């Protein structure tokens, strides 16, 4: 491993291989990033209850929150040189091997971390939003008796996610993958006495298992093909080996890996768990189900980009599923009334965008959108949590309205988030979404581009619908709650403001200058080979040519969506036109059908119920019957036969000497008689 | 001595028939008698039938003469030992069961 790394680095740097492979201080800092949260989890899980009982909430929150802030500081110390390709990271990243994890003959797996620019980009999102969500939770969970448990789980999640992102072997990625699933399960079901929360947790866990089976098989396929578990090494072997020598074709390997990615990132048809996951506390929705864990699938595909680039049939599948999920989820978001569910479908839709980008080979655009989306969607979720907090736990948008003057900080930050996700320049969403769409168009995926534009209109529209129903127009708040509406404490508003800043500026920071943006400089070494393999040398950026036109079209679409939204649902003092909305819905059978389809989420839950509960249940019942009757019957039948035969034979064992003697005598006579008859014929 | 020998049958078959009859009587006695002592006696009868057959073969075949005598002596010794042990067992069972009838002895069934 060291030899290989040495040669790899020697090829890219002028320094001596041994000196280049030395991680220096980063050998300590990188393992600390996942180590601290797991220590925080252990500490809080063991002592949190007692600390909270004796010293109050602050005592229980101090360690987990402090640790996450420390992790953020350490992560930034690692991220900055890693993004600038400084030594010892170089263009291809730094490997920190801790120890040999599984030494078993031919099969050895090293436990270690790999940090390159892609890891660093994910580290920024995970640690920054993780830290802000921890701070936010101090305020949000202030009335919950189980605060210590919540923070313990949050730290466990941070550990899991950081392991997933940092891992250098597929096995460790898988461990992190399952650990985030576990912590997501615990946090969705955090209010487990509530039946719907417990069911949602179970649903998330089970649907994720479906994808994970594919991912596990994909990892096995990779091992069968390459004989190594190291990510970088195995990817290199996969693309360098002639196709005839591969035991399992690349297309299938990529498809299996994508299965896992689709499960974790809630892509069609495994998207059903994410909206239900909103049963968890809102900080959890923001952290896990919007900004970090659901991005793991995107990260996985981007990490395995050489594999996907050489399996172009699979790429088309990825693009198709991504863009289909995008439009499907956007259409459902039109009619949902639960504020968090709208955001959940919006998350699905944006994740669909990212997969569409991965599918057309625009890896950098996908990661760019991942980062931008992480910030503004985290902001929107935390904002929605602040709204829910203000109106005393109400999540139905039809019982909100007119809140903009009562909770101004929440309103203004959410407005920024909405404009950012709609894709209005110069906010974050514009740069990343536009890059995805124009890359799709330029790579010859005009259908992805066209559907993407429709989704852009829809996104802007339903996001403004959320704003209009929540903040503007008349108040529909419960009269008992109305006087108690209050802005949230500073622990909640501070993260909102801190997330609003990157939502505004991250696009400008990462996306400029056009054609040679900062993020493409960062991520170029990781994706260069794949993108050149797919598209050849990239063409020059033409602001007054094709690229400028594409930007104008996407901005026009976003504006169109916003304008329709403002016209129908109002803004500030302007009233919405609810009667017009109802009129449009009722105008024709087609619109009525679409409305019902959207409201019922295209009946996917019912379909799953039919396929897997009814039909699958019948099949399972039949198999159970088969097992009980045929399989068990055969085994028990043999047993019974032996027992009964023994019971029958037992009767001739009388225990009387003379009966036995008679047997001997008869036997003797028969033997002698037959001997005489056959052999000893008298002469 | 020779005169005595002259008086007896010169046919091997006659001895073997006698031996067979004795063996059959012994077998019948063993199977039919219910008294354990009688059964032991029947066993003795069968052993002696066999002994008679062996001696007869020895008398009519010169090559077997010495061997037959030795085998017969060993059979007699074995019969004596068997009778001793058999009687001992019978007495032991008799003390337990208070009966000499073998169809009461069914402890081997279980």
PDB file of N, CA and C in Angstrom, chain A residues 339-433:
ATOM      1  N   UNK A 339     -45.498  21.695   6.119  1.00  0.00           N
ATOM      2  CA  UNK A 339     -44.367  22.530   5.680  1.00  0.00           C
ATOM      3  C   UNK A 339     -43.095  21.700   5.509  1.00  0.00           C
ATOM      4  N   UNK A 340     -42.918  20.731   6.427  1.00  0.00           N
ATOM      5  CA  UNK A 340     -41.690  19.940   6.329  1.00  0.00           C
ATOM      6  C   UNK A 340     -41.741  18.955   5.177  1.00  0.00           C
ATOM      7  N   UNK A 341     -42.959  18.494   4.856  1.00  0.00           N
ATOM      8  CA  UNK A 341     -43.064  17.564   3.734  1.00  0.00           C
ATOM      9  C   UNK A 341     -42.783  18.246   2.402  1.00  0.00           C
ATOM     10  N   UNK A 342     -43.225  19.496   2.286  1.00  0.00           N
ATOM     11  CA  UNK A 342     -42.896  20.235   1.064  1.00  0.00           C
ATOM     12  C   UNK A 342     -41.390  20.284   0.902  1.00  0.00           C
ATOM     13  N   UNK A 343     -40.714  20.610   2.010  1.00  0.00           N
ATOM     14  CA  UNK A 343     -39.254  20.692   1.940  1.00  0.00           C
ATOM     15  C   UNK A 343     -38.646  19.324   1.650  1.00  0.00           C
ATOM     16  N   UNK A 344     -39.266  18.277   2.187  1.00  0.00           N
ATOM     17  CA  UNK A 344     -38.732  16.935   1.936  1.00  0.00           C
ATOM     18  C   UNK A 344     -38.826  16.587   0.460  1.00  0.00           C
ATOM     19  N   UNK A 345     -39.985  16.895  -0.148  1.00  0.00           N
ATOM     20  CA  UNK A 345     -40.106  16.604  -1.584  1.00  0.00           C
ATOM     21  C   UNK A 345     -39.174  17.483  -2.387  1.00  0.00           C
ATOM     22  N   UNK A 346     -38.985  18.707  -1.909  1.00  0.00           N
ATOM     23  CA  UNK A 346     -38.029  19.577  -2.574  1.00  0.00           C
ATOM     24  C   UNK A 346     -36.625  18.980  -2.502  1.00  0.00           C
ATOM     25  N   UNK A 347     -36.292  18.398  -1.351  1.00  0.00           N
ATOM     26  CA  UNK A 347     -34.985  17.744  -1.233  1.00  0.00           C
ATOM     27  C   UNK A 347     -34.859  16.607  -2.238  1.00  0.00           C
ATOM     28  N   UNK A 348     -35.908  15.784  -2.327  1.00  0.00           N
ATOM     29  CA  UNK A 348     -35.901  14.694  -3.299  1.00  0.00           C
ATOM     30  C   UNK A 348     -35.633  15.228  -4.692  1.00  0.00           C
ATOM     31  N   UNK A 349     -36.343  16.310  -5.004  1.00  0.00           N
ATOM     32  CA  UNK A 349     -36.238  16.884  -6.333  1.00  0.00           C
ATOM     33  C   UNK A 349     -34.816  17.377  -6.611  1.00  0.00           C
ATOM     34  N   UNK A 350     -34.226  18.050  -5.607  1.00  0.00           N
ATOM     35  CA  UNK A 350     -32.868  18.561  -5.807  1.00  0.00           C
ATOM     36  C   UNK A 350     -31.837  17.430  -5.881  1.00  0.00           C
ATOM     37  N   UNK A 351     -32.082  16.377  -5.087  1.00  0.00           N
ATOM     38  CA  UNK A 351     -31.185  15.214  -5.184  1.00  0.00           C
ATOM     39  C   UNK A 351     -31.297  14.595  -6.566  1.00  0.00           C
ATOM     40  N   UNK A 352     -32.519  14.622  -7.105  1.00  0.00           N
ATOM     41  CA  UNK A 352     -32.714  14.139  -8.467  1.00  0.00           C
ATOM     42  C   UNK A 352     -31.867  14.934  -9.451  1.00  0.00           C
ATOM     43  N   UNK A 353     -31.832  16.258  -9.260  1.00  0.00           N
ATOM     44  CA  UNK A 353     -30.957  17.105 -10.084  1.00  0.00           C
ATOM     45  C   UNK A 353     -29.513  16.619 -10.016  1.00  0.00           C
ATOM     46  N   UNK A 354     -29.070  16.339  -8.767  1.00  0.00           N
ATOM     47  CA  UNK A 354     -27.659  15.941  -8.605  1.00  0.00           C
ATOM     48  C   UNK A 354     -27.399  14.647  -9.345  1.00  0.00           C
ATOM     49  N   UNK A 355     -28.338  13.695  -9.255  1.00  0.00           N
ATOM     50  CA  UNK A 355     -28.112  12.429  -9.951  1.00  0.00           C
ATOM     51  C   UNK A 355     -28.171  12.629 -11.457  1.00  0.00           C
ATOM     52  N   UNK A 356     -29.053  13.527 -11.904  1.00  0.00           N
ATOM     53  CA  UNK A 356     -29.079  13.817 -13.332  1.00  0.00           C
ATOM     54  C   UNK A 356     -27.727  14.361 -13.762  1.00  0.00           C
ATOM     55  N   UNK A 357     -27.141  15.237 -12.925  1.00  0.00           N
ATOM     56  CA  UNK A 357     -25.824  15.783 -13.252  1.00  0.00           C
ATOM     57  C   UNK A 357     -24.782  14.681 -13.305  1.00  0.00           C
ATOM     58  N   UNK A 358     -24.817  13.777 -12.315  1.00  0.00           N
ATOM     59  CA  UNK A 358     -23.856  12.673 -12.323  1.00  0.00           C
ATOM     60  C   UNK A 358     -24.045  11.834 -13.574  1.00  0.00           C
ATOM     61  N   UNK A 359     -25.313  11.621 -13.938  1.00  0.00           N
ATOM     62  CA  UNK A 359     -25.610  10.769 -15.082  1.00  0.00           C
ATOM     63  C   UNK A 359     -25.121  11.347 -16.393  1.00  0.00           C
ATOM     64  N   UNK A 360     -25.143  12.665 -16.534  1.00  0.00           N
ATOM     65  CA  UNK A 360     -24.652  13.241 -17.780  1.00  0.00           C
ATOM     66  C   UNK A 360     -23.149  13.488 -17.724  1.00  0.00           C
ATOM     67  N   UNK A 361     -22.533  13.115 -16.600  1.00  0.00           N
ATOM     68  CA  UNK A 361     -21.077  13.244 -16.504  1.00  0.00           C
ATOM     69  C   UNK A 361     -20.625  14.593 -15.987  1.00  0.00           C
ATOM     70  N   UNK A 362     -21.565  15.400 -15.462  1.00  0.00           N
ATOM     71  CA  UNK A 362     -21.178  16.701 -14.911  1.00  0.00           C
ATOM     72  C   UNK A 362     -20.934  16.543 -13.425  1.00  0.00           C
ATOM     73  N   UNK A 363     -19.838  15.842 -13.088  1.00  0.00           N
ATOM     74  CA  UNK A 363     -19.586  15.505 -11.682  1.00  0.00           C
ATOM     75  C   UNK A 363     -19.379  16.749 -10.837  1.00  0.00           C
ATOM     76  N   UNK A 364     -18.612  17.701 -11.383  1.00  0.00           N
ATOM     77  CA  UNK A 364     -18.314  18.893 -10.586  1.00  0.00           C
ATOM     78  C   UNK A 364     -19.591  19.661 -10.298  1.00  0.00           C
ATOM     79  N   UNK A 365     -20.467  19.742 -11.328  1.00  0.00           N
ATOM     80  CA  UNK A 365     -21.736  20.446 -11.118  1.00  0.00           C
ATOM     81  C   UNK A 365     -22.545  19.754 -10.031  1.00  0.00           C
ATOM     82  N   UNK A 366     -22.525  18.405 -10.011  1.00  0.00           N
ATOM     83  CA  UNK A 366     -23.278  17.674  -8.993  1.00  0.00           C
ATOM     84  C   UNK A 366     -22.761  18.006  -7.602  1.00  0.00           C
ATOM     85  N   UNK A 367     -21.433  18.001  -7.435  1.00  0.00           N
ATOM     86  CA  UNK A 367     -20.873  18.303  -6.112  1.00  0.00           C
ATOM     87  C   UNK A 367     -21.122  19.757  -5.737  1.00  0.00           C
ATOM     88  N   UNK A 368     -21.065  20.614  -6.735  1.00  0.00           N
ATOM     89  CA  UNK A 368     -21.360  22.036  -6.501  1.00  0.00           C
ATOM     90  C   UNK A 368     -22.790  22.173  -5.984  1.00  0.00           C
ATOM     91  N   UNK A 369     -23.723  21.511  -6.656  1.00  0.00           N
ATOM     92  CA  UNK A 369     -25.118  21.601  -6.228  1.00  0.00           C
ATOM     93  C   UNK A 369     -25.291  20.966  -4.849  1.00  0.00           C
ATOM     94  N   UNK A 370     -24.548  19.881  -4.618  1.00  0.00           N
ATOM     95  CA  UNK A 370     -24.609  19.232  -3.302  1.00  0.00           C
ATOM     96  C   UNK A 370     -24.244  20.231  -2.204  1.00  0.00           C
ATOM     97  N   UNK A 371     -23.139  20.957  -2.417  1.00  0.00           N
ATOM     98  CA  UNK A 371     -22.701  21.903  -1.380  1.00  0.00           C
ATOM     99  C   UNK A 371     -23.704  23.028  -1.217  1.00  0.00           C
ATOM    100  N   UNK A 372     -24.087  23.627  -2.361  1.00  0.00           N
ATOM    101  CA  UNK A 372     -25.017  24.765  -2.294  1.00  0.00           C
ATOM    102  C   UNK A 372     -26.331  24.318  -1.665  1.00  0.00           C
ATOM    103  N   UNK A 373     -26.831  23.173  -2.121  1.00  0.00           N
ATOM    104  CA  UNK A 373     -28.100  22.659  -1.604  1.00  0.00           C
ATOM    105  C   UNK A 373     -27.997  22.355  -0.116  1.00  0.00           C
ATOM    106  N   UNK A 374     -26.860  21.804   0.294  1.00  0.00           N
ATOM    107  CA  UNK A 374     -26.671  21.521   1.711  1.00  0.00           C
ATOM    108  C   UNK A 374     -26.905  22.764   2.548  1.00  0.00           C
ATOM    109  N   UNK A 375     -26.358  23.883   2.081  1.00  0.00           N
ATOM    110  CA  UNK A 375     -26.501  25.113   2.879  1.00  0.00           C
ATOM    111  C   UNK A 375     -27.912  25.667   2.813  1.00  0.00           C
ATOM    112  N   UNK A 376     -28.466  25.853   1.585  1.00  0.00           N
ATOM    113  CA  UNK A 376     -29.778  26.523   1.580  1.00  0.00           C
ATOM    114  C   UNK A 376     -30.896  25.596   2.042  1.00  0.00           C
ATOM    115  N   UNK A 377     -30.775  24.282   1.833  1.00  0.00           N
ATOM    116  CA  UNK A 377     -31.826  23.407   2.313  1.00  0.00           C
ATOM    117  C   UNK A 377     -31.727  23.235   3.830  1.00  0.00           C
ATOM    118  N   UNK A 378     -30.490  23.208   4.329  1.00  0.00           N
ATOM    119  CA  UNK A 378     -30.326  23.206   5.785  1.00  0.00           C
ATOM    120  C   UNK A 378     -30.977  24.443   6.384  1.00  0.00           C
ATOM    121  N   UNK A 379     -30.737  25.575   5.735  1.00  0.00           N
ATOM    122  CA  UNK A 379     -31.331  26.843   6.183  1.00  0.00           C
ATOM    123  C   UNK A 379     -32.854  26.758   6.159  1.00  0.00           C
ATOM    124  N   UNK A 380     -33.416  26.254   5.053  1.00  0.00           N
ATOM    125  CA  UNK A 380     -34.877  26.202   4.940  1.00  0.00           C
ATOM    126  C   UNK A 380     -35.468  25.282   6.001  1.00  0.00           C
ATOM    127  N   UNK A 381     -34.819  24.149   6.240  1.00  0.00           N
ATOM    128  CA  UNK A 381     -35.352  23.235   7.242  1.00  0.00           C
ATOM    129  C   UNK A 381     -35.276  23.846   8.637  1.00  0.00           C
ATOM    130  N   UNK A 382     -34.114  24.434   8.952  1.00  0.00           N
ATOM    131  CA  UNK A 382     -34.006  25.049  10.272  1.00  0.00           C
ATOM    132  C   UNK A 382     -35.015  26.184  10.399  1.00  0.00           C
ATOM    133  N   UNK A 383     -35.232  26.922   9.290  1.00  0.00           N
ATOM    134  CA  UNK A 383     -36.231  27.989   9.293  1.00  0.00           C
ATOM    135  C   UNK A 383     -37.619  27.427   9.551  1.00  0.00           C
ATOM    136  N   UNK A 384     -37.930  26.304   8.878  1.00  0.00           N
ATOM    137  CA  UNK A 384     -39.261  25.718   9.087  1.00  0.00           C
ATOM    138  C   UNK A 384     -39.395  25.255  10.535  1.00  0.00           C
ATOM    139  N   UNK A 385     -38.281  24.759  11.100  1.00  0.00           N
ATOM    140  CA  UNK A 385     -38.317  24.372  12.510  1.00  0.00           C
ATOM    141  C   UNK A 385     -38.618  25.576  13.388  1.00  0.00           C
ATOM    142  N   UNK A 386     -38.021  26.710  13.023  1.00  0.00           N
ATOM    143  CA  UNK A 386     -38.250  27.932  13.790  1.00  0.00           C
ATOM    144  C   UNK A 386     -39.714  28.366  13.675  1.00  0.00           C
ATOM    145  N   UNK A 387     -40.292  28.211  12.472  1.00  0.00           N
ATOM    146  CA  UNK A 387     -41.713  28.536  12.294  1.00  0.00           C
ATOM    147  C   UNK A 387     -42.568  27.626  13.165  1.00  0.00           C
ATOM    148  N   UNK A 388     -42.275  26.320  13.099  1.00  0.00           N
ATOM    149  CA  UNK A 388     -43.061  25.352  13.867  1.00  0.00           C
ATOM    150  C   UNK A 388     -42.956  25.652  15.358  1.00  0.00           C
ATOM    151  N   UNK A 389     -41.746  26.020  15.775  1.00  0.00           N
ATOM    152  CA  UNK A 389     -41.508  26.398  17.164  1.00  0.00           C
ATOM    153  C   UNK A 389     -42.375  27.600  17.535  1.00  0.00           C
ATOM    154  N   UNK A 390     -42.472  28.557  16.595  1.00  0.00           N
ATOM    155  CA  UNK A 390     -43.202  29.795  16.881  1.00  0.00           C
ATOM    156  C   UNK A 390     -44.699  29.541  17.018  1.00  0.00           C
ATOM    157  N   UNK A 391     -45.250  28.648  16.159  1.00  0.00           N
ATOM    158  CA  UNK A 391     -46.705  28.435  16.206  1.00  0.00           C
ATOM    159  C   UNK A 391     -47.049  27.194  17.029  1.00  0.00           C
ATOM    160  N   UNK A 392     -46.190  26.862  17.955  1.00  0.00           N
ATOM    161  CA  UNK A 392     -46.515  25.835  18.937  1.00  0.00           C
ATOM    162  C   UNK A 392     -46.735  24.466  18.311  1.00  0.00           C
ATOM    163  N   UNK A 393     -45.782  24.050  17.457  1.00  0.00           N
ATOM    164  CA  UNK A 393     -45.818  22.673  16.963  1.00  0.00           C
ATOM    165  C   UNK A 393     -46.721  22.436  15.779  1.00  0.00           C
ATOM    166  N   UNK A 394     -47.375  23.483  15.281  1.00  0.00           N
ATOM    167  CA  UNK A 394     -48.252  23.285  14.113  1.00  0.00           C
ATOM    168  C   UNK A 394     -47.402  23.144  12.847  1.00  0.00           C
ATOM    169  N   UNK A 395     -47.701  22.095  12.034  1.00  0.00           N
ATOM    170  CA  UNK A 395     -46.907  21.929  10.811  1.00  0.00           C
ATOM    171  C   UNK A 395     -47.737  22.162   9.560  1.00  0.00           C
ATOM    172  N   UNK A 396     -49.042  22.295   9.716  1.00  0.00           N
ATOM    173  CA  UNK A 396     -49.908  22.461   8.554  1.00  0.00           C
ATOM    174  C   UNK A 396     -49.869  23.923   8.095  1.00  0.00           C
ATOM    175  N   UNK A 397     -49.470  24.126   6.819  1.00  0.00           N
ATOM    176  CA  UNK A 397     -49.319  25.502   6.330  1.00  0.00           C
ATOM    177  C   UNK A 397     -50.653  26.224   6.222  1.00  0.00           C
ATOM    178  N   UNK A 398     -51.756  25.461   6.121  1.00  0.00           N
ATOM    179  CA  UNK A 398     -53.056  26.112   6.055  1.00  0.00           C
ATOM    180  C   UNK A 398     -53.421  26.770   7.375  1.00  0.00           C
ATOM    181  N   UNK A 399     -52.729  26.418   8.450  1.00  0.00           N
ATOM    182  CA  UNK A 399     -52.996  27.073   9.732  1.00  0.00           C
ATOM    183  C   UNK A 399     -51.859  28.007  10.107  1.00  0.00           C
ATOM    184  N   UNK A 400     -51.184  28.539   9.082  1.00  0.00           N
ATOM    185  CA  UNK A 400     -50.165  29.569   9.334  1.00  0.00           C
ATOM    186  C   UNK A 400     -50.617  30.825   8.578  1.00  0.00           C
ATOM    187  N   UNK A 401     -49.659  31.601   8.105  1.00  0.00           N
ATOM    188  CA  UNK A 401     -50.006  32.786   7.334  1.00  0.00           C
ATOM    189  C   UNK A 401     -49.764  34.052   8.129  1.00  0.00           C
ATOM    190  N   UNK A 402     -49.289  35.064   7.417  1.00  0.00           N
ATOM    191  CA  UNK A 402     -49.095  36.365   8.025  1.00  0.00           C
ATOM    192  C   UNK A 402     -48.039  36.417   9.106  1.00  0.00           C
ATOM    193  N   UNK A 403     -47.097  35.490   9.038  1.00  0.00           N
ATOM    194  CA  UNK A 403     -46.117  35.438  10.126  1.00  0.00           C
ATOM    195  C   UNK A 403     -44.930  36.368   9.915  1.00  0.00           C
ATOM    196  N   UNK A 404     -44.854  36.990   8.731  1.00  0.00           N
ATOM    197  CA  UNK A 404     -43.577  37.631   8.390  1.00  0.00           C
ATOM    198  C   UNK A 404     -43.184  38.763   9.310  1.00  0.00           C
ATOM    199  N   UNK A 405     -44.169  39.449   9.907  1.00  0.00           N
ATOM    200  CA  UNK A 405     -43.784  40.542  10.799  1.00  0.00           C
ATOM    201  C   UNK A 405     -43.537  40.065  12.224  1.00  0.00           C
ATOM    202  N   UNK A 406     -44.079  38.880  12.535  1.00  0.00           N
ATOM    203  CA  UNK A 406     -43.951  38.397  13.909  1.00  0.00           C
ATOM    204  C   UNK A 406     -42.636  37.672  14.146  1.00  0.00           C
ATOM    205  N   UNK A 407     -42.143  36.967  13.131  1.00  0.00           N
ATOM    206  CA  UNK A 407     -40.858  36.283  13.294  1.00  0.00           C
ATOM    207  C   UNK A 407     -39.941  36.731  12.158  1.00  0.00           C
ATOM    208  N   UNK A 408     -39.457  37.992  12.246  1.00  0.00           N
ATOM    209  CA  UNK A 408     -38.754  38.586  11.095  1.00  0.00           C
ATOM    210  C   UNK A 408     -37.456  37.876  10.720  1.00  0.00           C
ATOM    211  N   UNK A 409     -36.669  37.463  11.714  1.00  0.00           N
ATOM    212  CA  UNK A 409     -35.372  36.856  11.337  1.00  0.00           C
ATOM    213  C   UNK A 409     -35.620  35.564  10.575  1.00  0.00           C
ATOM    214  N   UNK A 410     -36.546  34.764  11.091  1.00  0.00           N
ATOM    215  CA  UNK A 410     -36.879  33.515  10.415  1.00  0.00           C
ATOM    216  C   UNK A 410     -37.378  33.804   9.004  1.00  0.00           C
ATOM    217  N   UNK A 411     -38.249  34.826   8.895  1.00  0.00           N
ATOM    218  CA  UNK A 411     -38.807  35.128   7.574  1.00  0.00           C
ATOM    219  C   UNK A 411     -37.738  35.536   6.586  1.00  0.00           C
ATOM    220  N   UNK A 412     -36.883  36.475   6.980  1.00  0.00           N
ATOM    221  CA  UNK A 412     -35.897  36.983   6.013  1.00  0.00           C
ATOM    222  C   UNK A 412     -34.905  35.900   5.623  1.00  0.00           C
ATOM    223  N   UNK A 413     -34.483  35.087   6.593  1.00  0.00           N
ATOM    224  CA  UNK A 413     -33.520  34.043   6.223  1.00  0.00           C
ATOM    225  C   UNK A 413     -34.180  33.000   5.327  1.00  0.00           C
ATOM    226  N   UNK A 414     -35.437  32.675   5.611  1.00  0.00           N
ATOM    227  CA  UNK A 414     -36.102  31.695   4.748  1.00  0.00           C
ATOM    228  C   UNK A 414     -36.348  32.264   3.361  1.00  0.00           C
ATOM    229  N   UNK A 415     -36.586  33.563   3.293  1.00  0.00           N
ATOM    230  CA  UNK A 415     -36.765  34.189   1.976  1.00  0.00           C
ATOM    231  C   UNK A 415     -35.483  34.048   1.165  1.00  0.00           C
ATOM    232  N   UNK A 416     -34.351  34.251   1.841  1.00  0.00           N
ATOM    233  CA  UNK A 416     -33.070  34.071   1.150  1.00  0.00           C
ATOM    234  C   UNK A 416     -32.944  32.637   0.660  1.00  0.00           C
ATOM    235  N   UNK A 417     -33.296  31.683   1.536  1.00  0.00           N
ATOM    236  CA  UNK A 417     -33.215  30.271   1.147  1.00  0.00           C
ATOM    237  C   UNK A 417     -34.097  29.973  -0.047  1.00  0.00           C
ATOM    238  N   UNK A 418     -35.298  30.557  -0.059  1.00  0.00           N
ATOM    239  CA  UNK A 418     -36.235  30.297  -1.148  1.00  0.00           C
ATOM    240  C   UNK A 418     -35.705  30.833  -2.479  1.00  0.00           C
ATOM    241  N   UNK A 419     -35.199  32.066  -2.430  1.00  0.00           N
ATOM    242  CA  UNK A 419     -34.671  32.632  -3.671  1.00  0.00           C
ATOM    243  C   UNK A 419     -33.449  31.832  -4.129  1.00  0.00           C
ATOM    244  N   UNK A 420     -32.666  31.371  -3.135  1.00  0.00           N
ATOM    245  CA  UNK A 420     -31.477  30.590  -3.486  1.00  0.00           C
ATOM    246  C   UNK A 420     -31.871  29.300  -4.177  1.00  0.00           C
ATOM    247  N   UNK A 421     -32.870  28.591  -3.647  1.00  0.00           N
ATOM    248  CA  UNK A 421     -33.230  27.304  -4.240  1.00  0.00           C
ATOM    249  C   UNK A 421     -33.940  27.521  -5.576  1.00  0.00           C
ATOM    250  N   UNK A 422     -34.637  28.666  -5.719  1.00  0.00           N
ATOM    251  CA  UNK A 422     -35.332  28.925  -6.971  1.00  0.00           C
ATOM    252  C   UNK A 422     -34.351  29.128  -8.118  1.00  0.00           C
ATOM    253  N   UNK A 423     -33.156  29.612  -7.793  1.00  0.00           N
ATOM    254  CA  UNK A 423     -32.151  29.767  -8.837  1.00  0.00           C
ATOM    255  C   UNK A 423     -32.119  31.155  -9.423  1.00  0.00           C
ATOM    256  N   UNK A 424     -32.320  32.164  -8.558  1.00  0.00           N
ATOM    257  CA  UNK A 424     -32.231  33.557  -9.008  1.00  0.00           C
ATOM    258  C   UNK A 424     -30.804  34.029  -8.759  1.00  0.00           C
ATOM    259  N   UNK A 425     -30.132  34.597  -9.757  1.00  0.00           N
ATOM    260  CA  UNK A 425     -28.775  35.093  -9.506  1.00  0.00           C
ATOM    261  C   UNK A 425     -28.842  36.287  -8.573  1.00  0.00           C
ATOM    262  N   UNK A 426     -27.812  36.515  -7.775  1.00  0.00           N
ATOM    263  CA  UNK A 426     -26.549  35.767  -7.728  1.00  0.00           C
ATOM    264  C   UNK A 426     -26.514  34.776  -6.567  1.00  0.00           C
ATOM    265  N   UNK A 427     -27.658  34.238  -6.152  1.00  0.00           N
ATOM    266  CA  UNK A 427     -27.638  33.361  -4.993  1.00  0.00           C
ATOM    267  C   UNK A 427     -27.152  31.958  -5.376  1.00  0.00           C
ATOM    268  N   UNK A 428     -26.952  31.140  -4.359  1.00  0.00           N
ATOM    269  CA  UNK A 428     -26.211  29.889  -4.551  1.00  0.00           C
ATOM    270  C   UNK A 428     -26.850  28.974  -5.591  1.00  0.00           C
ATOM    271  N   UNK A 429     -28.181  28.798  -5.487  1.00  0.00           N
ATOM    272  CA  UNK A 429     -28.835  27.822  -6.339  1.00  0.00           C
ATOM    273  C   UNK A 429     -28.688  28.127  -7.813  1.00  0.00           C
ATOM    274  N   UNK A 430     -28.607  29.407  -8.159  1.00  0.00           N
ATOM    275  CA  UNK A 430     -28.500  29.776  -9.559  1.00  0.00           C
ATOM    276  C   UNK A 430     -27.256  29.172 -10.198  1.00  0.00           C
ATOM    277  N   UNK A 431     -26.117  29.358  -9.524  1.00  0.00           N
ATOM    278  CA  UNK A 431     -24.869  28.902 -10.126  1.00  0.00           C
ATOM    279  C   UNK A 431     -24.850  27.394 -10.299  1.00  0.00           C
ATOM    280  N   UNK A 432     -25.233  26.684  -9.231  1.00  0.00           N
ATOM    281  CA  UNK A 432     -25.100  25.231  -9.303  1.00  0.00           C
ATOM    282  C   UNK A 432     -26.132  24.630 -10.247  1.00  0.00           C
ATOM    283  N   UNK A 433     -27.379  25.115 -10.156  1.00  0.00           N
ATOM    284  CA  UNK A 433     -28.423  24.547 -11.007  1.00  0.00           C
ATOM    285  C   UNK A 433     -28.144  24.862 -12.470  1.00  0.00           C
TER     286      UNK A 433
END
